[in-house]
PDB file of C-alpha atoms in Angstrom:
ATOM      1  CA  LEU E   1       9.902 -12.125  -9.134  1.00  0.00           C
ATOM      2  CA  PRO E   2      12.229 -15.174  -9.040  1.00  0.00           C
ATOM      3  CA  ARG E   3      12.229 -17.364 -12.152  1.00  0.00           C
ATOM      4  CA  SER E   4      12.981 -20.648 -10.399  1.00  0.00           C
ATOM      5  CA  ARG E   5      12.653 -22.244  -6.973  1.00  0.00           C
ATOM      6  CA  LYS E   6      16.403 -22.719  -6.589  1.00  0.00           C
ATOM      7  CA  GLY E   7      17.625 -21.431  -3.231  1.00  0.00           C
ATOM      8  CA  PHE E   8      14.157 -21.108  -1.669  1.00  0.00           C
ATOM      9  CA  PRO E   9      14.319 -21.672   2.134  1.00  0.00           C
ATOM     10  CA  LYS E  10      12.222 -24.549   3.474  1.00  0.00           C
ATOM     11  CA  SER E  11      11.059 -22.875   6.677  1.00  0.00           C
ATOM     12  CA  HIS E  12      10.496 -19.421   8.144  1.00  0.00           C
ATOM     13  CA  GLN E  13      11.143 -18.013  11.606  1.00  0.00           C
ATOM     14  CA  ARG E  14       9.146 -15.365  13.427  1.00  0.00           C
ATOM     15  CA  PHE E  15      11.932 -12.765  13.339  1.00  0.00           C
ATOM     16  CA  GLU E  16      12.063 -12.982   9.548  1.00  0.00           C
ATOM     17  CA  ALA E  17       9.230 -10.467   9.756  1.00  0.00           C
ATOM     18  CA  LEU E  18      11.967  -7.849  10.244  1.00  0.00           C
ATOM     19  CA  THR E  19      14.320  -9.104   7.509  1.00  0.00           C
ATOM     20  CA  ASP E  20      15.309  -6.214   5.203  1.00  0.00           C
ATOM     21  CA  ALA E  21      12.698  -4.036   6.917  1.00  0.00           C
ATOM     22  CA  LEU E  22      15.051  -1.040   6.632  1.00  0.00           C
ATOM     23  CA  ASN E  23      16.256  -1.853   3.129  1.00  0.00           C
ATOM     24  CA  ALA E  24      15.165   0.924   0.794  1.00  0.00           C
ATOM     25  CA  HIS E  25      15.519  -1.420  -2.185  1.00  0.00           C
ATOM     26  CA  ASN E  26      13.499  -4.268  -0.752  1.00  0.00           C
ATOM     27  CA  THR E  27      11.705  -6.380  -3.378  1.00  0.00           C
ATOM     28  CA  PHE E  28       8.669  -8.609  -3.551  1.00  0.00           C
ATOM     29  CA  LYS E  29      10.872 -11.725  -3.725  1.00  0.00           C
ATOM     30  CA  SER E  30      10.913 -12.583   0.006  1.00  0.00           C
ATOM     31  CA  ALA E  31       7.106 -12.303   0.271  1.00  0.00           C
ATOM     32  CA  PHE E  32       6.748 -14.436  -2.865  1.00  0.00           C
ATOM     33  CA  VAL E  33       9.017 -17.172  -1.458  1.00  0.00           C
ATOM     34  CA  TRP E  34       7.128 -17.096   1.852  1.00  0.00           C
ATOM     35  CA  PHE E  35       3.766 -17.380   0.066  1.00  0.00           C
ATOM     36  CA  TYR E  36       5.038 -20.284  -2.070  1.00  0.00           C
ATOM     37  CA  ASN E  37       6.260 -22.249   0.966  1.00  0.00           C
ATOM     38  CA  LYS E  38       3.074 -21.604   2.930  1.00  0.00           C
ATOM     39  CA  GLU E  39       0.949 -22.776   0.010  1.00  0.00           C
ATOM     40  CA  ASN E  40       2.922 -26.028  -0.061  1.00  0.00           C
ATOM     41  CA  GLU E  41       2.396 -26.392   3.685  1.00  0.00           C
ATOM     42  CA  GLU E  42      -1.327 -25.766   3.247  1.00  0.00           C
ATOM     43  CA  ASN E  43      -1.533 -28.355   0.448  1.00  0.00           C
ATOM     44  CA  ARG E  44       0.149 -30.976   2.641  1.00  0.00           C
ATOM     45  CA  LEU E  45      -2.265 -30.180   5.468  1.00  0.00           C
ATOM     46  CA  GLN E  46      -5.250 -30.598   3.146  1.00  0.00           C
ATOM     47  CA  LYS E  47      -3.992 -33.978   1.942  1.00  0.00           C
ATOM     48  CA  GLU E  48      -3.325 -35.171   5.478  1.00  0.00           C
ATOM     49  CA  GLN E  49      -6.817 -34.198   6.617  1.00  0.00           C
ATOM     50  CA  ARG E  50      -8.441 -35.070   3.279  1.00  0.00           C
ATOM     51  CA  ASP E  51     -10.221 -31.761   3.315  1.00  0.00           C
ATOM     52  CA  PHE E  52      -9.604 -29.098   0.673  1.00  0.00           C
ATOM     53  CA  ASP E  53     -11.468 -26.515   2.755  1.00  0.00           C
ATOM     54  CA  VAL E  54      -8.671 -26.530   5.354  1.00  0.00           C
ATOM     55  CA  THR E  55      -6.582 -23.367   5.117  1.00  0.00           C
ATOM     56  CA  LEU E  56      -3.426 -22.109   6.746  1.00  0.00           C
ATOM     57  CA  LYS E  57      -3.984 -19.172   9.075  1.00  0.00           C
ATOM     58  CA  GLU E  58      -0.930 -17.246   7.856  1.00  0.00           C
ATOM     59  CA  LEU E  59      -2.105 -17.453   4.253  1.00  0.00           C
ATOM     60  CA  ASP E  60      -5.591 -16.384   5.278  1.00  0.00           C
ATOM     61  CA  VAL E  61      -4.047 -13.202   6.720  1.00  0.00           C
ATOM     62  CA  VAL E  62      -2.478 -12.310   3.373  1.00  0.00           C
ATOM     63  CA  ARG E  63      -5.640 -13.222   1.473  1.00  0.00           C
ATOM     64  CA  ALA E  64      -7.685 -11.004   3.794  1.00  0.00           C
ATOM     65  CA  ALA E  65      -5.260  -8.102   3.290  1.00  0.00           C
ATOM     66  CA  ILE E  66      -5.501  -8.418  -0.494  1.00  0.00           C
ATOM     67  CA  SER E  67      -9.300  -8.580  -0.287  1.00  0.00           C
ATOM     68  CA  ARG E  68      -9.473  -5.432   1.873  1.00  0.00           C
ATOM     69  CA  ALA E  69      -7.144  -3.419  -0.352  1.00  0.00           C
ATOM     70  CA  PHE E  70      -8.357  -4.797  -3.688  1.00  0.00           C
ATOM     71  CA  PRO E  71     -12.019  -5.896  -3.649  1.00  0.00           C
ATOM     72  CA  ASP E  72     -11.753  -6.735  -7.369  1.00  0.00           C
ATOM     73  CA  ILE E  73      -8.903  -9.255  -6.871  1.00  0.00           C
ATOM     74  CA  ALA E  74      -9.386 -12.795  -5.564  1.00  0.00           C
ATOM     75  CA  GLU E  75      -7.690 -16.170  -5.080  1.00  0.00           C
ATOM     76  CA  PRO E  76      -3.995 -15.156  -5.057  1.00  0.00           C
ATOM     77  CA  GLN E  77      -1.754 -18.160  -5.635  1.00  0.00           C
ATOM     78  CA  VAL E  78       1.577 -19.359  -7.012  1.00  0.00           C
ATOM     79  CA  ARG E  79       1.633 -21.254 -10.306  1.00  0.00           C
ATOM     80  CA  LEU E  80       4.447 -23.357 -11.781  1.00  0.00           C
ATOM     81  CA  ASN E  81       5.877 -23.799 -15.284  1.00  0.00           C
ATOM     82  CA  PRO E  82       6.609 -20.947 -15.452  1.00  0.00           C
ATOM     83  CA  LEU E  83       6.896 -19.893 -11.820  1.00  0.00           C
ATOM     84  CA  ARG E  84       4.591 -16.913 -11.279  1.00  0.00           C
ATOM     85  CA  PHE E  85       2.160 -15.258  -8.851  1.00  0.00           C
ATOM     86  CA  VAL E  86      -1.393 -15.027 -10.205  1.00  0.00           C
ATOM     87  CA  VAL E  87      -4.694 -13.502  -9.102  1.00  0.00           C
ATOM     88  CA  LYS E  88      -8.243 -13.666 -10.425  1.00  0.00           C
ATOM     89  CA  LYS E  89      -9.491 -10.321 -11.744  1.00  0.00           C
ATOM     90  CA  ASP E  90     -12.720  -9.900 -13.688  1.00  0.00           C
ATOM     91  CA  GLU E  91     -13.078 -13.701 -13.732  1.00  0.00           C
ATOM     92  CA  GLN E  92      -9.727 -14.096 -15.480  1.00  0.00           C
ATOM     93  CA  TRP E  93      -6.424 -15.410 -14.150  1.00  0.00           C
ATOM     94  CA  ILE E  94      -3.700 -12.777 -14.492  1.00  0.00           C
ATOM     95  CA  SER E  95      -0.031 -12.874 -13.571  1.00  0.00           C
ATOM     96  CA  ILE E  96       0.982 -10.059 -11.255  1.00  0.00           C
ATOM     97  CA  GLU E  97       3.477  -8.953 -13.913  1.00  0.00           C
ATOM     98  CA  GLU E  98       0.593  -8.359 -16.334  1.00  0.00           C
ATOM     99  CA  LEU E  99      -1.134  -5.918 -13.996  1.00  0.00           C
ATOM    100  CA  SER E 100      -0.717  -2.148 -14.223  1.00  0.00           C
ATOM    101  CA  ASP E 101       2.143  -0.493 -12.356  1.00  0.00           C
ATOM    102  CA  GLY E 102      -0.319   0.730  -9.719  1.00  0.00           C
ATOM    103  CA  TYR E 103      -1.609  -2.759  -9.040  1.00  0.00           C
ATOM    104  CA  LYS E 104       1.890  -4.246  -9.020  1.00  0.00           C
ATOM    105  CA  THR E 105       3.293  -1.617  -6.662  1.00  0.00           C
ATOM    106  CA  LEU E 106       0.446  -1.692  -4.140  1.00  0.00           C
ATOM    107  CA  LEU E 107      -0.211  -5.429  -4.377  1.00  0.00           C
ATOM    108  CA  GLY E 108       3.470  -6.160  -3.766  1.00  0.00           C
ATOM    109  CA  LEU E 109       3.460  -3.766  -0.800  1.00  0.00           C
ATOM    110  CA  VAL E 110       0.283  -5.253   0.719  1.00  0.00           C
ATOM    111  CA  ILE E 111       1.530  -8.835   0.329  1.00  0.00           C
ATOM    112  CA  ASP E 112       4.937  -7.949   1.776  1.00  0.00           C
ATOM    113  CA  LEU E 113       3.442  -6.134   4.799  1.00  0.00           C
ATOM    114  CA  SER E 114       0.693  -8.677   5.508  1.00  0.00           C
ATOM    115  CA  SER E 115       3.112 -11.629   5.323  1.00  0.00           C
ATOM    116  CA  ARG E 116       5.353  -9.830   7.838  1.00  0.00           C
ATOM    117  CA  PHE E 117       2.332  -9.223  10.105  1.00  0.00           C
ATOM    118  CA  ALA E 118       1.450 -12.929   9.871  1.00  0.00           C
ATOM    119  CA  MET E 119       5.006 -14.005  10.737  1.00  0.00           C
ATOM    120  CA  ALA E 120       5.385 -11.522  13.585  1.00  0.00           C
ATOM    121  CA  ASN E 121       2.025 -12.262  15.238  1.00  0.00           C
ATOM    122  CA  PRO E 122       1.368 -16.015  14.878  1.00  0.00           C
ATOM    123  CA  ASP E 123      -0.926 -16.173  17.935  1.00  0.00           C
ATOM    124  CA  SER E 124      -3.013 -13.097  17.143  1.00  0.00           C
ATOM    125  CA  PRO E 125      -6.673 -13.631  16.173  1.00  0.00           C
ATOM    126  CA  ASP E 126      -6.284 -10.896  13.515  1.00  0.00           C
ATOM    127  CA  PRO E 127      -2.647  -9.905  12.827  1.00  0.00           C
ATOM    128  CA  LEU E 128      -3.727  -7.179  10.409  1.00  0.00           C
ATOM    129  CA  ARG E 129      -5.293  -5.284  13.321  1.00  0.00           C
ATOM    130  CA  ASP E 130      -2.210  -5.514  15.536  1.00  0.00           C
ATOM    131  CA  GLU E 131      -0.195  -2.387  16.253  1.00  0.00           C
ATOM    132  CA  ALA E 132       2.865  -1.678  14.136  1.00  0.00           C
ATOM    133  CA  ILE E 133       4.969   1.156  12.730  1.00  0.00           C
ATOM    134  CA  VAL E 134       5.603   1.248   8.978  1.00  0.00           C
ATOM    135  CA  MET E 135       7.818   3.828   7.260  1.00  0.00           C
ATOM    136  CA  ILE E 136       7.505   4.353   3.497  1.00  0.00           C
ATOM    137  CA  ASP E 137       9.659   6.895   1.688  1.00  0.00           C
ATOM    138  CA  GLU E 138       8.022   8.576  -1.326  1.00  0.00           C
ATOM    139  CA  ILE E 139       4.773   6.641  -1.170  1.00  0.00           C
ATOM    140  CA  ASP E 140       3.710   8.187  -4.496  1.00  0.00           C
ATOM    141  CA  LEU E 141       6.702   6.801  -6.421  1.00  0.00           C
ATOM    142  CA  HIS E 142       5.700   4.957  -9.625  1.00  0.00           C
ATOM    143  CA  LEU E 143       1.999   5.460  -8.891  1.00  0.00           C
ATOM    144  CA  HIS E 144      -0.401   7.059 -11.378  1.00  0.00           C
ATOM    145  CA  PRO E 145      -2.326  10.007  -9.848  1.00  0.00           C
ATOM    146  CA  SER E 146      -5.483   7.878  -9.642  1.00  0.00           C
ATOM    147  CA  TRP E 147      -3.594   5.406  -7.421  1.00  0.00           C
ATOM    148  CA  GLN E 148      -1.981   8.202  -5.402  1.00  0.00           C
ATOM    149  CA  LYS E 149      -5.468   9.371  -4.441  1.00  0.00           C
ATOM    150  CA  ARG E 150      -6.345   5.995  -2.894  1.00  0.00           C
ATOM    151  CA  VAL E 151      -3.083   4.592  -1.510  1.00  0.00           C
ATOM    152  CA  VAL E 152      -3.320   6.145   1.981  1.00  0.00           C
ATOM    153  CA  GLY E 153      -6.919   5.017   2.430  1.00  0.00           C
ATOM    154  CA  ASP E 154      -6.124   1.503   1.169  1.00  0.00           C
ATOM    155  CA  LEU E 155      -3.268   1.100   3.647  1.00  0.00           C
ATOM    156  CA  LEU E 156      -5.215   2.480   6.618  1.00  0.00           C
ATOM    157  CA  ARG E 157      -8.227   0.322   5.823  1.00  0.00           C
ATOM    158  CA  THR E 158      -6.077  -2.820   5.464  1.00  0.00           C
ATOM    159  CA  PHE E 159      -3.870  -2.170   8.522  1.00  0.00           C
ATOM    160  CA  PRO E 160      -6.169  -0.068  10.770  1.00  0.00           C
ATOM    161  CA  ASN E 161      -3.936   0.062  13.864  1.00  0.00           C
ATOM    162  CA  THR E 162      -0.648   0.683  12.094  1.00  0.00           C
ATOM    163  CA  GLN E 163       1.128   4.008  12.398  1.00  0.00           C
ATOM    164  CA  PHE E 164       2.307   4.966   8.914  1.00  0.00           C
ATOM    165  CA  ILE E 165       5.168   7.435   8.539  1.00  0.00           C
ATOM    166  CA  LEU E 166       5.141   8.572   4.918  1.00  0.00           C
ATOM    167  CA  THR E 167       7.008  11.064   2.765  1.00  0.00           C
ATOM    168  CA  THR E 168       5.651  12.377  -0.519  1.00  0.00           C
ATOM    169  CA  HIS E 169       6.035  15.046  -3.178  1.00  0.00           C
ATOM    170  CA  SER E 170       2.526  14.433  -4.470  1.00  0.00           C
ATOM    171  CA  PRO E 171      -0.304  16.980  -4.212  1.00  0.00           C
ATOM    172  CA  PHE E 172      -2.736  14.085  -4.642  1.00  0.00           C
ATOM    173  CA  ILE E 173      -1.605  12.500  -1.372  1.00  0.00           C
ATOM    174  CA  VAL E 174      -2.203  15.805   0.429  1.00  0.00           C
ATOM    175  CA  GLU E 175      -5.615  16.339  -1.116  1.00  0.00           C
ATOM    176  CA  ALA E 176      -6.699  12.742  -0.485  1.00  0.00           C
ATOM    177  CA  THR E 177      -5.661  13.031   3.158  1.00  0.00           C
ATOM    178  CA  ASN E 178      -7.782  16.157   3.510  1.00  0.00           C
ATOM    179  CA  ASN E 179     -10.717  14.255   2.014  1.00  0.00           C
ATOM    180  CA  TYR E 180     -10.342  11.600   4.728  1.00  0.00           C
ATOM    181  CA  LEU E 181     -10.134  14.310   7.392  1.00  0.00           C
ATOM    182  CA  LYS E 182     -13.265  16.037   6.034  1.00  0.00           C
ATOM    183  CA  ARG E 183     -15.084  12.703   5.983  1.00  0.00           C
ATOM    184  CA  HIS E 184     -14.375  12.328   9.716  1.00  0.00           C
ATOM    185  CA  ALA E 185     -16.032  15.692  10.381  1.00  0.00           C
ATOM    186  CA  VAL E 186     -19.309  14.536   8.824  1.00  0.00           C
ATOM    187  CA  LYS E 187     -19.142  10.817   9.610  1.00  0.00           C
ATOM    188  CA  ASP E 188     -22.340  10.832  11.709  1.00  0.00           C
ATOM    189  CA  ILE E 189     -24.517  12.939   9.421  1.00  0.00           C
ATOM    190  CA  VAL E 190     -23.522  12.086   5.863  1.00  0.00           C
ATOM    191  CA  LYS E 191     -26.125  10.258   3.739  1.00  0.00           C
ATOM    192  CA  ASP E 192     -24.454  10.157   0.328  1.00  0.00           C
ATOM    193  CA  PRO E 193     -23.262   6.555  -0.323  1.00  0.00           C
ATOM    194  CA  GLU E 194     -20.330   7.826  -2.400  1.00  0.00           C
ATOM    195  CA  VAL E 195     -19.088   9.925   0.518  1.00  0.00           C
ATOM    196  CA  LYS E 196     -19.648   7.063   2.949  1.00  0.00           C
ATOM    197  CA  ARG E 197     -17.064   5.016   1.068  1.00  0.00           C
ATOM    198  CA  ILE E 198     -14.350   7.560   1.887  1.00  0.00           C
ATOM    199  CA  LEU E 199     -12.281   6.529   4.889  1.00  0.00           C
ATOM    200  CA  PRO E 200     -12.908   8.782   7.929  1.00  0.00           C
ATOM    201  CA  LEU E 201      -9.587   9.873   9.425  1.00  0.00           C
ATOM    202  CA  ASP E 202      -9.460  11.452  12.889  1.00  0.00           C
ATOM    203  CA  PRO E 203      -7.345  14.669  12.847  1.00  0.00           C
ATOM    204  CA  ALA E 204      -6.005  13.677  16.280  1.00  0.00           C
ATOM    205  CA  SER E 205      -4.213  10.744  14.642  1.00  0.00           C
ATOM    206  CA  VAL E 206      -2.536  12.833  11.917  1.00  0.00           C
ATOM    207  CA  THR E 207       0.670  14.851  12.055  1.00  0.00           C
ATOM    208  CA  ALA E 208       1.992  16.474   8.880  1.00  0.00           C
ATOM    209  CA  TYR E 209       5.033  18.619   8.146  1.00  0.00           C
ATOM    210  CA  THR E 210       6.666  20.232   5.151  1.00  0.00           C
ATOM    211  CA  MET E 211      10.448  20.276   4.900  1.00  0.00           C
ATOM    212  CA  ASP E 212      12.521  22.711   2.851  1.00  0.00           C
ATOM    213  CA  GLU E 213      15.866  22.130   1.171  1.00  0.00           C
ATOM    214  CA  HIS E 214      17.670  23.102   4.394  1.00  0.00           C
ATOM    215  CA  GLY E 215      15.884  20.494   6.511  1.00  0.00           C
ATOM    216  CA  ASN E 216      13.626  23.008   8.273  1.00  0.00           C
ATOM    217  CA  TYR E 217      10.196  21.686   9.293  1.00  0.00           C
ATOM    218  CA  GLN E 218       6.861  23.478   9.241  1.00  0.00           C
ATOM    219  CA  ASN E 219       3.645  22.074  10.712  1.00  0.00           C
ATOM    220  CA  MET E 220       0.909  21.653   8.085  1.00  0.00           C
ATOM    221  CA  MET E 221      -1.969  20.787  10.440  1.00  0.00           C
ATOM    222  CA  ASP E 222      -4.551  23.487  11.072  1.00  0.00           C
ATOM    223  CA  ALA E 223      -5.769  22.578  14.564  1.00  0.00           C
ATOM    224  CA  GLU E 224      -8.930  24.678  14.321  1.00  0.00           C
ATOM    225  CA  LEU E 225     -10.084  23.233  10.989  1.00  0.00           C
ATOM    226  CA  GLY E 226      -8.709  19.763  11.545  1.00  0.00           C
ATOM    227  CA  LEU E 227      -7.223  19.828   8.037  1.00  0.00           C
ATOM    228  CA  LEU E 228      -3.846  20.139   6.397  1.00  0.00           C
ATOM    229  CA  ASP E 229      -2.984  23.828   6.011  1.00  0.00           C
ATOM    230  CA  ASP E 230      -3.529  25.130   2.483  1.00  0.00           C
ATOM    231  CA  HIS E 231      -0.501  27.440   2.427  1.00  0.00           C
ATOM    232  CA  LEU E 232       1.062  25.238  -0.242  1.00  0.00           C
ATOM    233  CA  LEU E 233      -2.071  24.409  -2.195  1.00  0.00           C
ATOM    234  CA  ASP E 234      -1.549  27.126  -4.800  1.00  0.00           C
ATOM    235  CA  VAL E 235       1.712  25.437  -5.729  1.00  0.00           C
ATOM    236  CA  LEU E 236       0.183  21.967  -5.489  1.00  0.00           C
ATOM    237  CA  ASN E 237      -2.710  22.988  -7.726  1.00  0.00           C
ATOM    238  CA  ASP E 238      -0.269  24.200 -10.361  1.00  0.00           C
ATOM    239  CA  ILE E 239       1.349  20.767 -10.297  1.00  0.00           C
ATOM    240  CA  ASN E 240      -2.080  19.135 -10.354  1.00  0.00           C
ATOM    241  CA  LEU E 241      -2.918  20.856 -13.632  1.00  0.00           C
ATOM    242  CA  VAL E 242       0.256  19.549 -15.219  1.00  0.00           C
ATOM    243  CA  TYR E 243      -0.409  16.002 -14.033  1.00  0.00           C
ATOM    244  CA  GLU E 244      -3.984  16.085 -15.271  1.00  0.00           C
ATOM    245  CA  LYS E 245      -2.999  17.359 -18.712  1.00  0.00           C
ATOM    246  CA  GLY E 246      -0.776  14.298 -19.017  1.00  0.00           C
ATOM    247  CA  SER E 247       2.020  16.450 -20.380  1.00  0.00           C
ATOM    248  CA  SER E 248       4.647  14.525 -22.317  1.00  0.00           C
ATOM    249  CA  GLY E 249       8.325  15.154 -21.816  1.00  0.00           C
ATOM    250  CA  ASN E 250      10.007  17.004 -18.967  1.00  0.00           C
ATOM    251  CA  ALA E 251       9.707  20.597 -20.171  1.00  0.00           C
ATOM    252  CA  TRP E 252       7.194  21.454 -17.435  1.00  0.00           C
ATOM    253  CA  ARG E 253       9.367  20.276 -14.553  1.00  0.00           C
ATOM    254  CA  ARG E 254      11.837  23.157 -14.320  1.00  0.00           C
ATOM    255  CA  PRO E 255       9.384  26.125 -14.182  1.00  0.00           C
ATOM    256  CA  VAL E 256       7.102  24.372 -11.702  1.00  0.00           C
ATOM    257  CA  GLN E 257      10.014  23.402  -9.471  1.00  0.00           C
ATOM    258  CA  GLU E 258      11.525  26.890  -9.631  1.00  0.00           C
ATOM    259  CA  LYS E 259       8.151  28.432  -8.798  1.00  0.00           C
ATOM    260  CA  PHE E 260       7.831  26.028  -5.889  1.00  0.00           C
ATOM    261  CA  LEU E 261      11.253  26.967  -4.507  1.00  0.00           C
ATOM    262  CA  ARG E 262      10.622  30.697  -4.905  1.00  0.00           C
ATOM    263  CA  ARG E 263       7.385  30.491  -2.930  1.00  0.00           C
ATOM    264  CA  ARG E 264       8.999  28.364  -0.262  1.00  0.00           C
ATOM    265  CA  SER E 265      11.973  30.702   0.211  1.00  0.00           C
TER     266      SER E 265
END
C-alpha cells in the first residue's frame, strides 16, 4: 500500500478499468487510490446534501463485493495519519496489513476486481453481475490450504456471471471444484444446511485440462459423471498428506515432484 497521498490522481476514467489488467505483477495500489478518491467524493456529496446516509454507487459496488466474499468483514474505509485501509472484523478495526495472508490476498483481489467492474459499468444496476472474463495465473499462490478450498467459490459467488480462467498446482482447488460440481447434482434434494452452503456449479460451465512439461493438454472433465477426472487424484492425495502434516522445510518437495512426473510420463 502507498504510504502517502503524493501523486494520487484526482479523477478516474472508465477505461482505467483495464489499466494493468495484463500485468502479472499488478498490486493493490491502484484500487486503493481509487477507493480513497471515491471516499472523498462521497464525503463531499454528503456535505452538499447534508445527509450522511448518501452513498456513492461505485463505492457501494466494492462494499457489496467485500460483503459477499467476506461476511465477517464490514465497513471498509481509508484512514489517515498513517495512511491505511481498514476494515471492521469481530467488532474491531483492523488494518488490511494486519490480516492474515489469505485475507490480504483475496481481499486485495476482490477490491481490485470490483473497483474495475464499477469503473467499467457505471450505468449498470449491479456491475458485479455483469459479464466479464478474468484470468488468474496460479490462483493458489500464497494461500493457505484452507483458503485454497474456498477461493473458487468466493469468486464465483461474488462475480456470478464472470468467466474465470485459472491455473493452479493445488490439489485443494481441484477437490473444492469437485465439491461444487457434486453440490449441483443434489441441489434440489439436499436437506443438510452445511451442504446447502456449498456453491452449486453446473458441469456445463466448467472446462478443465492438465498440461504436462511439453505443453500437451489432457481433458480432465468426465462428461458422464459431471466431475473432474480422478486420474491424477492419487498424486494429488499424496501432496495433500504433505500439506496437512504441515511439514517444515523443503525435503518433501523433490520426491513428490519426481513421483508426479513419473506418473505423468
